[in-house]
Amino acid sequence: MTPGKSLTAIGLMSGTSMDGIDAALIETDGERVGRFGPVVHIPYAEPFRRRLRGVLGQAPAACAGCAKVASDLTHKHAEAVKHLLESNGIERSAVDVVGFHGHTVLHRPERRETFQIGDGALLARATGLAVIDDFRSTDVAAGGQGAPLASLYHAALARDLDKPLAVLNVGGVANVTWIGVDGDLLAFDTGPGNALIDDWARHTIHEPMDEGGRLARAGTPDANALSALLSHPYFEAIPPKSLDRLDFSLDAVAGLSPE
């Protein structure tokens, strides 16, 4: 990007919680956010969510169903872009670029592997817009942890705030970005987030999530279960570090009440 030049971009995200697609429009010069535009959320219907869940933990090259799921996922992203533009009266020509994350199905940075499904070329054809995708694989291949943009976005948001500070993002997996006085960045996953809570709600009350935090508010910590969860070796590892969607299971809380 030319220094000082601002671009209008649509960012697309299908997160580890698998609740749907988030699309957001911003203007940025790559250093700061100049303007926040409209956002939309397109929920996944339960049948597609089950299909997406069914390809987790598999490398796409060895996954019989991944190609069809990836194609359908891409078309859903194209629909999200169309909805964002049409519902807000934005001309396609006003958008410079679309950032397409796809959906992570397997993340093993210790093996320098990470896999996201989604077809950037198909999305470009379907939307008629320039698309940038596959953000993570080169970062992991070079020894990174595979989320090279999150900390830079946090730094852009916090550009004019006093430092040092930390930005905590509780998504399907939770992560933190620490920004030093001189702008130094340290970013890593802190542990499981909404994904494990969603799995618990689905397992115990047969709902996709703990809506409104109803279960969480009614419950009390179980010391043994908490101790078992915190004994996971991930918490002793030195950052930077990152997690796969399936690195934590519900085994430690098996037998507890939903609350």
Coordinates of C-alpha atoms in Angstrom, one line a residue:
M1 CA 0.0 0.0 0.0
T2 CA 1.3 3.5 -0.8
P3 CA 2.1 5.3 2.4
G4 CA -0.7 7.6 3.4
K5 CA -3.2 6.2 0.8
S6 CA -6.5 5.2 2.2
L7 CA -8.4 2.1 0.9
T8 CA -12.0 1.1 1.4
A9 CA -11.9 -2.6 2.4
I10 CA -14.5 -5.2 3.4
G11 CA -13.3 -7.7 5.9
L12 CA -14.9 -11.2 6.1
M13 CA -14.7 -13.6 9.1
S14 CA -16.0 -17.0 9.8
G15 CA -14.8 -17.6 13.3
T16 CA -14.2 -20.8 15.4
S17 CA -17.6 -20.4 17.1
M18 CA -19.1 -21.2 13.7
D19 CA -22.1 -18.9 14.4
G20 CA -21.9 -17.3 10.9
I21 CA -20.2 -14.7 8.8
D22 CA -19.3 -11.2 9.9
A23 CA -18.7 -8.6 7.2
A24 CA -17.4 -5.1 7.9
L25 CA -16.4 -2.1 5.8
I26 CA -13.6 0.2 6.9
E27 CA -11.4 2.8 5.5
T28 CA -7.7 2.5 6.4
D29 CA -4.2 3.5 5.3
G30 CA -2.7 0.4 6.9
E31 CA -1.7 2.3 10.0
R32 CA -4.9 3.6 11.5
V33 CA -8.7 3.1 10.9
G34 CA -9.9 6.3 9.1
R35 CA -13.6 5.3 9.2
F36 CA -15.8 2.5 10.4
G37 CA -18.5 1.6 7.9
P38 CA -21.5 -0.7 8.2
V39 CA -21.4 -4.3 9.4
V40 CA -23.6 -7.3 8.8
H41 CA -23.8 -10.7 10.4
I42 CA -25.1 -13.7 8.4
P43 CA -25.9 -16.7 10.7
Y44 CA -25.2 -20.2 9.5
A45 CA -28.2 -22.4 9.3
E46 CA -27.8 -25.5 11.5
P47 CA -27.5 -28.0 8.7
F48 CA -24.5 -26.1 7.2
R49 CA -23.0 -25.6 10.7
R50 CA -23.1 -29.4 11.1
R51 CA -21.4 -29.9 7.8
L52 CA -18.7 -27.3 8.7
R53 CA -18.2 -29.0 12.1
G54 CA -17.8 -32.3 10.3
V55 CA -14.7 -31.2 8.4
L56 CA -12.9 -29.8 11.5
G57 CA -9.6 -31.4 12.4
Q58 CA -8.8 -32.5 8.8
A59 CA -6.4 -31.3 6.2
P60 CA -8.4 -30.3 3.1
A61 CA -6.3 -32.5 0.8
A62 CA -7.2 -35.6 2.8
C63 CA -10.8 -34.6 3.5
A64 CA -13.5 -36.0 1.2
G65 CA -16.1 -33.5 2.0
C66 CA -14.0 -30.3 2.3
A67 CA -14.2 -29.2 -1.3
K68 CA -18.0 -29.0 -1.3
V69 CA -18.1 -27.3 2.1
A70 CA -15.5 -24.8 1.0
S71 CA -17.4 -24.0 -2.2
D72 CA -20.7 -23.5 -0.2
L73 CA -18.8 -21.4 2.4
T74 CA -17.4 -19.2 -0.3
H75 CA -20.8 -18.6 -1.9
K76 CA -22.2 -17.7 1.5
H77 CA -19.4 -15.1 1.9
A78 CA -20.3 -13.7 -1.5
E79 CA -23.9 -13.4 -0.3
A80 CA -22.7 -11.5 2.8
V81 CA -20.7 -9.0 0.6
K82 CA -23.8 -8.5 -1.6
H83 CA -26.0 -8.0 1.5
L84 CA -23.6 -5.5 3.0
L85 CA -23.4 -3.4 -0.1
E86 CA -27.1 -3.5 -1.1
S87 CA -28.5 -3.0 2.4
N88 CA -26.4 0.1 2.8
G89 CA -26.7 1.6 -0.7
I90 CA -22.9 1.2 -1.4
E91 CA -21.7 0.8 -5.0
R92 CA -19.4 -2.0 -5.7
S93 CA -17.0 0.4 -7.4
A94 CA -16.5 2.1 -4.0
V95 CA -14.7 -1.0 -2.6
D96 CA -11.0 -1.4 -3.2
V97 CA -10.4 -4.8 -1.7
V98 CA -12.0 -7.7 0.1
G99 CA -10.2 -9.6 2.8
F100 CA -11.3 -13.2 3.0
H101 CA -10.2 -15.3 5.9
G102 CA -12.1 -18.5 5.1
H103 CA -12.6 -20.9 7.9
T104 CA -9.9 -22.6 9.9
V105 CA -10.3 -26.4 9.9
L106 CA -6.9 -27.5 11.3
H107 CA -4.2 -25.4 13.1
R108 CA -0.9 -27.1 14.0
P109 CA 1.7 -24.3 14.1
E110 CA 4.2 -26.6 15.9
R111 CA 4.2 -28.6 12.6
R112 CA 4.2 -25.3 10.6
E113 CA 0.7 -26.2 9.3
T114 CA -2.5 -24.3 9.2
F115 CA -5.5 -24.9 6.9
Q116 CA -8.4 -22.6 6.1
I117 CA -11.1 -23.6 3.6
G118 CA -12.5 -21.1 1.2
D119 CA -11.8 -20.2 -2.5
G120 CA -10.5 -16.7 -3.0
A121 CA -10.7 -16.8 -6.8
L122 CA -14.3 -18.0 -6.7
L123 CA -15.2 -15.2 -4.3
A124 CA -13.6 -12.7 -6.6
R125 CA -15.6 -14.0 -9.6
A126 CA -18.8 -14.1 -7.5
T127 CA -18.4 -10.5 -6.2
G128 CA -16.5 -8.8 -9.0
L129 CA -14.1 -7.4 -6.5
A130 CA -10.4 -7.8 -5.8
V131 CA -9.9 -10.4 -3.0
I132 CA -7.0 -11.1 -0.8
D133 CA -7.0 -14.5 1.0
D134 CA -4.8 -17.1 2.6
F135 CA -3.4 -14.8 5.3
R136 CA -2.1 -17.4 7.6
S137 CA -0.2 -20.2 5.8
T138 CA 2.9 -18.2 4.9
D139 CA 3.1 -16.8 8.5
V140 CA 3.0 -20.3 10.0
A141 CA 5.4 -21.7 7.4
A142 CA 7.9 -19.0 8.5
G143 CA 7.6 -20.0 12.1
G144 CA 4.7 -17.7 13.1
Q145 CA 1.5 -18.6 14.9
G146 CA -0.9 -17.9 12.0
A147 CA -2.8 -14.7 13.0
P148 CA -0.7 -12.0 11.6
L149 CA -3.4 -9.4 11.2
A150 CA -5.2 -9.4 14.5
S151 CA -2.4 -7.7 16.5
L152 CA -1.9 -5.1 13.8
Y153 CA -5.6 -4.2 13.8
H154 CA -5.5 -3.9 17.6
A155 CA -2.5 -1.6 17.2
A156 CA -4.3 0.5 14.7
L157 CA -7.3 0.8 17.0
A158 CA -5.1 1.8 20.0
R159 CA -2.8 4.1 18.0
D160 CA -3.8 7.2 19.9
L161 CA -4.2 5.6 23.4
D162 CA -1.7 5.7 26.2
K163 CA 0.7 2.7 26.3
P164 CA 1.4 0.1 27.5
L165 CA -2.0 -1.6 27.1
A166 CA -3.5 -5.0 26.4
V167 CA -6.4 -5.8 24.1
L168 CA -8.3 -9.0 25.0
N169 CA -10.5 -10.6 22.3
V170 CA -12.8 -13.4 23.4
G171 CA -13.8 -15.2 20.3
G172 CA -14.2 -18.9 19.7
V173 CA -10.6 -19.0 21.1
A174 CA -9.5 -16.1 23.2
N175 CA -6.4 -14.0 22.4
V176 CA -4.6 -11.0 23.7
T177 CA -2.4 -8.3 22.1
W178 CA 0.1 -6.5 24.3
I179 CA 1.3 -3.1 23.0
G180 CA 4.4 -1.6 24.6
V181 CA 5.3 2.0 25.1
D182 CA 7.4 2.0 21.9
G183 CA 4.8 0.1 19.9
D184 CA 6.3 -3.3 20.4
L185 CA 3.7 -6.1 20.0
L186 CA 3.3 -9.5 21.7
A187 CA 0.2 -11.5 20.7
F188 CA -1.0 -15.0 21.6
D189 CA -4.0 -17.1 22.4
T190 CA -4.9 -17.1 26.1
G191 CA -7.1 -20.2 26.0
P192 CA -10.5 -21.5 25.0
G193 CA -13.3 -19.0 24.6
N194 CA -16.8 -19.1 23.2
A195 CA -16.2 -22.3 21.2
L196 CA -16.0 -24.5 24.2
I197 CA -18.9 -22.7 25.9
D198 CA -21.0 -23.3 22.8
D199 CA -20.0 -27.0 22.8
W200 CA -21.1 -27.3 26.4
A201 CA -24.4 -25.6 25.8
R202 CA -25.0 -27.9 22.8
H203 CA -24.0 -31.0 24.8
T204 CA -26.0 -30.2 27.9
I205 CA -29.1 -28.1 27.0
H206 CA -29.1 -28.8 23.3
E207 CA -28.9 -25.1 22.4
P208 CA -26.2 -23.5 20.1
M209 CA -25.0 -21.1 22.8
D210 CA -25.4 -19.9 26.4
E211 CA -27.7 -17.1 25.3
G212 CA -27.4 -14.1 27.6
G213 CA -25.0 -15.9 29.8
R214 CA -27.9 -17.6 31.6
L215 CA -26.0 -20.7 32.6
A216 CA -22.9 -18.9 33.5
R217 CA -24.7 -16.5 35.9
A218 CA -26.4 -19.4 37.6
G219 CA -23.4 -21.6 38.1
T220 CA -20.5 -21.7 40.5
P221 CA -16.9 -22.8 39.8
D222 CA -16.0 -26.5 40.4
A223 CA -12.5 -26.5 41.9
N224 CA -11.6 -29.9 40.6
A225 CA -12.7 -29.2 37.1
L226 CA -11.0 -25.8 37.0
S227 CA -7.8 -27.4 38.3
A228 CA -7.9 -30.0 35.6
L229 CA -8.5 -27.5 32.9
L230 CA -5.7 -25.2 34.1
S231 CA -3.3 -28.2 34.2
H232 CA -3.2 -28.2 30.4
P233 CA 0.4 -27.8 29.2
Y234 CA -0.6 -24.9 27.0
F235 CA -0.7 -22.5 30.0
E236 CA 2.9 -23.3 30.8
A237 CA 4.1 -22.6 27.2
I238 CA 6.0 -19.4 26.5
P239 CA 4.2 -17.0 24.1
P240 CA 3.9 -16.4 21.2
K241 CA 1.6 -19.5 21.0
S242 CA -1.8 -20.4 19.5
L243 CA -4.5 -23.0 19.8
D244 CA -6.6 -25.1 17.5
R245 CA -10.4 -25.1 17.9
L246 CA -10.2 -28.7 19.2
D247 CA -7.2 -28.5 21.5
F248 CA -9.5 -28.4 24.6
S249 CA -12.3 -30.9 25.3
L250 CA -15.3 -31.1 27.6
D251 CA -13.8 -34.1 29.5
A252 CA -12.8 -32.0 32.5
V253 CA -16.4 -31.0 33.1
A254 CA -18.1 -34.2 32.3
G255 CA -20.8 -35.1 34.8
L256 CA -21.3 -31.5 36.0
S257 CA -24.7 -29.7 35.8
P258 CA -25.2 -27.4 32.8
E259 CA -24.7 -24.5 35.1

